[in-house]
PDB file of C-alpha atoms in Angstrom:
ATOM      1  CA  MET H   7     106.813  17.570 -20.296  1.00 71.00           C
ATOM      2  CA  LYS H   8     108.391  14.825 -18.224  1.00 73.00           C
ATOM      3  CA  PHE H   9     111.596  15.170 -20.279  1.00 75.00           C
ATOM      4  CA  LYS H  10     111.790  18.886 -19.440  1.00 76.00           C
ATOM      5  CA  ILE H  11     111.256  18.155 -15.713  1.00 79.00           C
ATOM      6  CA  ILE H  12     113.947  15.365 -15.744  1.00 80.00           C
ATOM      7  CA  VAL H  13     116.454  17.801 -17.591  1.00 76.00           C
ATOM      8  CA  THR H  14     115.856  20.599 -15.093  1.00 78.00           C
ATOM      9  CA  ILE H  15     116.307  18.342 -12.125  1.00 78.00           C
ATOM     10  CA  LEU H  16     119.530  16.808 -13.625  1.00 72.00           C
ATOM     11  CA  SER H  17     121.102  20.129 -14.607  1.00 75.00           C
ATOM     12  CA  PHE H  18     120.149  21.619 -11.172  1.00 70.00           C
ATOM     13  CA  THR H  19     121.898  18.615  -9.285  1.00 74.00           C
ATOM     14  CA  VAL H  20     124.930  19.091 -11.522  1.00 70.00           C
ATOM     15  CA  MET H  21     125.148  22.775 -10.833  1.00 70.00           C
ATOM     16  CA  VAL H  22     124.696  22.289  -7.046  1.00 68.00           C
ATOM     17  CA  ILE H  23     127.423  19.735  -7.128  1.00 70.00           C
ATOM     18  CA  ASN H  24     129.680  22.009  -9.084  1.00 68.00           C
ATOM     19  CA  GLY H  25     128.877  25.017  -6.927  1.00 63.00           C
ATOM     20  CA  GLN H  26     127.495  27.128  -9.666  1.00 60.00           C
ATOM     21  CA  ASN H  27     124.753  29.663  -9.577  1.00 59.00           C
ATOM     22  CA  THR H  28     121.389  27.845  -9.715  1.00 55.00           C
ATOM     23  CA  SER H  29     119.246  30.898 -10.585  1.00 58.00           C
ATOM     24  CA  ASP H  30     119.603  30.178 -14.246  1.00 55.00           C
ATOM     25  CA  VAL H  31     117.951  26.815 -14.081  1.00 51.00           C
ATOM     26  CA  LEU H  32     115.058  27.380 -11.624  1.00 54.00           C
ATOM     27  CA  PRO H  33     112.046  29.224 -13.047  1.00 56.00           C
ATOM     28  CA  VAL H  34     111.571  32.713 -11.748  1.00 54.00           C
ATOM     29  CA  ASN H  35     108.398  34.712 -11.513  1.00 54.00           C
ATOM     30  CA  ASN H  36     109.159  37.963 -13.144  1.00 54.00           C
ATOM     31  CA  THR H  37     106.537  39.861 -11.225  1.00 55.00           C
ATOM     32  CA  ASN H  38     108.430  39.293  -7.861  1.00 52.00           C
ATOM     33  CA  ILE H  39     111.731  40.540  -9.030  1.00 56.00           C
ATOM     34  CA  ASN H  40     112.777  44.087  -7.622  1.00 58.00           C
ATOM     35  CA  VAL H  41     115.035  45.533 -10.250  1.00 57.00           C
ATOM     36  CA  GLU H  42     117.031  48.298  -8.929  1.00 63.00           C
ATOM     37  CA  LYS H  43     117.759  50.981 -11.468  1.00 61.00           C
ATOM     38  CA  PRO H  44     121.379  52.032 -11.556  1.00 60.00           C
ATOM     39  CA  ASP H  45     122.133  55.611 -10.562  1.00 62.00           C
ATOM     40  CA  LYS H  46     122.613  57.948 -13.356  1.00 63.00           C
ATOM     41  CA  GLN H  47     126.224  58.189 -14.182  1.00 64.00           C
ATOM     42  CA  ILE H  48     127.782  61.582 -14.598  1.00 64.00           C
ATOM     43  CA  GLU H  49     128.898  61.996 -18.169  1.00 63.00           C
ATOM     44  CA  GLU H  50     132.465  62.976 -18.406  1.00 64.00           C
ATOM     45  CA  PRO H  51     133.316  65.510 -21.130  1.00 61.00           C
ATOM     46  CA  THR H  52     134.301  63.936 -24.440  1.00 73.00           C
ATOM     47  CA  PHE H  53     137.724  65.307 -25.225  1.00 76.00           C
ATOM     48  CA  LYS H  54     139.643  63.852 -28.053  1.00 78.00           C
ATOM     49  CA  TYR H  55     143.356  64.254 -28.702  1.00 81.00           C
ATOM     50  CA  PRO H  56     144.032  63.287 -32.285  1.00 83.00           C
ATOM     51  CA  LYS H  57     147.357  61.324 -32.782  1.00 86.00           C
ATOM     52  CA  THR H  58     147.698  61.645 -36.567  1.00 88.00           C
ATOM     53  CA  LYS H  59     147.455  64.465 -38.938  1.00 89.00           C
ATOM     54  CA  ARG H  60     144.621  62.730 -40.757  1.00 91.00           C
ATOM     55  CA  GLU H  61     142.580  62.367 -37.536  1.00 89.00           C
ATOM     56  CA  ALA H  62     143.062  66.005 -36.661  1.00 87.00           C
ATOM     57  CA  LEU H  63     141.895  67.181 -40.189  1.00 90.00           C
ATOM     58  CA  ALA H  64     138.902  64.809 -40.038  1.00 89.00           C
ATOM     59  CA  GLY H  65     137.901  66.134 -36.623  1.00 86.00           C
ATOM     60  CA  ILE H  66     138.192  69.736 -37.777  1.00 88.00           C
ATOM     61  CA  LYS H  67     136.032  69.092 -40.781  1.00 89.00           C
ATOM     62  CA  VAL H  68     133.387  67.214 -38.821  1.00 87.00           C
ATOM     63  CA  LEU H  69     133.154  69.967 -36.193  1.00 86.00           C
ATOM     64  CA  ASN H  70     133.085  72.721 -38.739  1.00 88.00           C
ATOM     65  CA  ARG H  71     129.840  71.234 -40.131  1.00 89.00           C
ATOM     66  CA  HIS H  72     128.479  71.746 -36.592  1.00 86.00           C
ATOM     67  CA  ASN H  73     129.625  75.471 -36.524  1.00 88.00           C
ATOM     68  CA  ALA H  74     132.390  74.692 -34.121  1.00 86.00           C
ATOM     69  CA  LYS H  75     134.736  77.365 -32.828  1.00 88.00           C
ATOM     70  CA  PHE H  76     138.570  77.128 -33.228  1.00 89.00           C
ATOM     71  CA  TYR H  77     140.880  78.634 -30.715  1.00 88.00           C
ATOM     72  CA  GLN H  78     144.656  79.149 -30.850  1.00 88.00           C
ATOM     73  CA  ASN H  79     146.286  80.354 -27.660  1.00 85.00           C
ATOM     74  CA  LYS H  80     142.700  81.472 -26.421  1.00 85.00           C
ATOM     75  CA  GLU H  81     142.153  83.542 -29.443  1.00 89.00           C
ATOM     76  CA  GLU H  82     139.440  82.588 -31.918  1.00 91.00           C
ATOM     77  CA  ILE H  83     140.679  81.631 -35.493  1.00 90.00           C
ATOM     78  CA  THR H  84     138.845  80.685 -38.627  1.00 91.00           C
ATOM     79  CA  TYR H  85     138.268  77.283 -40.127  1.00 90.00           C
ATOM     80  CA  ARG H  86     140.902  77.938 -42.980  1.00 92.00           C
ATOM     81  CA  GLU H  87     143.401  79.095 -40.396  1.00 91.00           C
ATOM     82  CA  ALA H  88     142.937  75.954 -38.354  1.00 89.00           C
ATOM     83  CA  LEU H  89     143.401  73.710 -41.496  1.00 90.00           C
ATOM     84  CA  LYS H  90     146.594  75.587 -42.368  1.00 90.00           C
ATOM     85  CA  LEU H  91     147.779  75.298 -38.857  1.00 89.00           C
ATOM     86  CA  VAL H  92     147.363  71.612 -38.726  1.00 88.00           C
ATOM     87  CA  ARG H  93     148.791  70.954 -42.078  1.00 89.00           C
ATOM     88  CA  LYS H  94     151.980  72.931 -41.403  1.00 87.00           C
ATOM     89  CA  LYS H  95     152.670  72.524 -37.777  1.00 85.00           C
ATOM     90  CA  PHE H  96     151.048  69.351 -36.637  1.00 82.00           C
ATOM     91  CA  THR H  97     154.011  67.892 -34.767  1.00 80.00           C
ATOM     92  CA  ASN H  98     154.344  71.107 -32.685  1.00 81.00           C
ATOM     93  CA  LEU H  99     150.668  71.260 -31.659  1.00 81.00           C
ATOM     94  CA  ILE H 100     148.634  69.950 -28.818  1.00 82.00           C
ATOM     95  CA  ILE H 101     145.002  69.583 -30.252  1.00 83.00           C
ATOM     96  CA  LYS H 102     142.152  69.265 -27.810  1.00 85.00           C
ATOM     97  CA  GLU H 103     138.796  68.614 -29.549  1.00 83.00           C
ATOM     98  CA  ASP H 104     135.787  69.146 -27.177  1.00 84.00           C
ATOM     99  CA  TRP H 105     132.880  67.503 -28.815  1.00 80.00           C
ATOM    100  CA  ASP H 106     130.334  68.588 -26.199  1.00 83.00           C
ATOM    101  CA  LYS H 107     131.055  72.348 -26.545  1.00 84.00           C
ATOM    102  CA  GLU H 108     131.952  72.046 -30.209  1.00 83.00           C
ATOM    103  CA  GLU H 109     135.386  73.658 -29.751  1.00 86.00           C
ATOM    104  CA  ILE H 110     138.896  72.895 -30.799  1.00 84.00           C
ATOM    105  CA  HIS H 111     141.818  74.316 -29.018  1.00 85.00           C
ATOM    106  CA  PHE H 112     145.312  74.454 -30.418  1.00 84.00           C
ATOM    107  CA  THR H 113     148.205  74.896 -28.219  1.00 84.00           C
ATOM    108  CA  ALA H 114     152.024  75.097 -28.941  1.00 80.00           C
ATOM    109  CA  ASN H 115     153.812  71.976 -27.610  1.00 73.00           C
ATOM    110  CA  THR H 116     156.860  73.360 -25.869  1.00 66.00           C
ATOM    111  CA  LEU H 117     158.253  69.776 -25.124  1.00 60.00           C
ATOM    112  CA  SER H 118     158.599  68.826 -28.731  1.00 49.00           C
ATOM    113  CA  LYS H 119     161.373  71.317 -29.713  1.00 47.00           C
TER     114      LYS H 119
END
C-alpha cells in the first residue's frame, strides 16, 4: 500500500513538472462524473463509386441478393443487363451504388470519349 502511494505521488510530481494532464494519475470517483452524450450525428448516404471492373461486378452481385434495382439513364434494367453493361462498357460508365436505398445507377461518361 505504501508503495502505491509513493508511486502515485512521484508520478504526479513528474507530470506536474512536465505540464502533462494529471487526471490520469489521480483517483476519480466515477459517480460524480457528468458524462455528456454526443449529439446524434446525421448519417450521410453511403454512395460507392467502384474504381475497377471487379469492384463493380461484386457490388452488383451483392446488391442483387438484396433485391436491388438497377437504372440506366433513369430507366430500370434487369440484373443480367447490368452485368453485360459493366462487362462491355465499364470505361465509359459512371456507376453510383446507393447502399441505403439498394439502387445502382449507370450513366454514360461523356468526358471519357
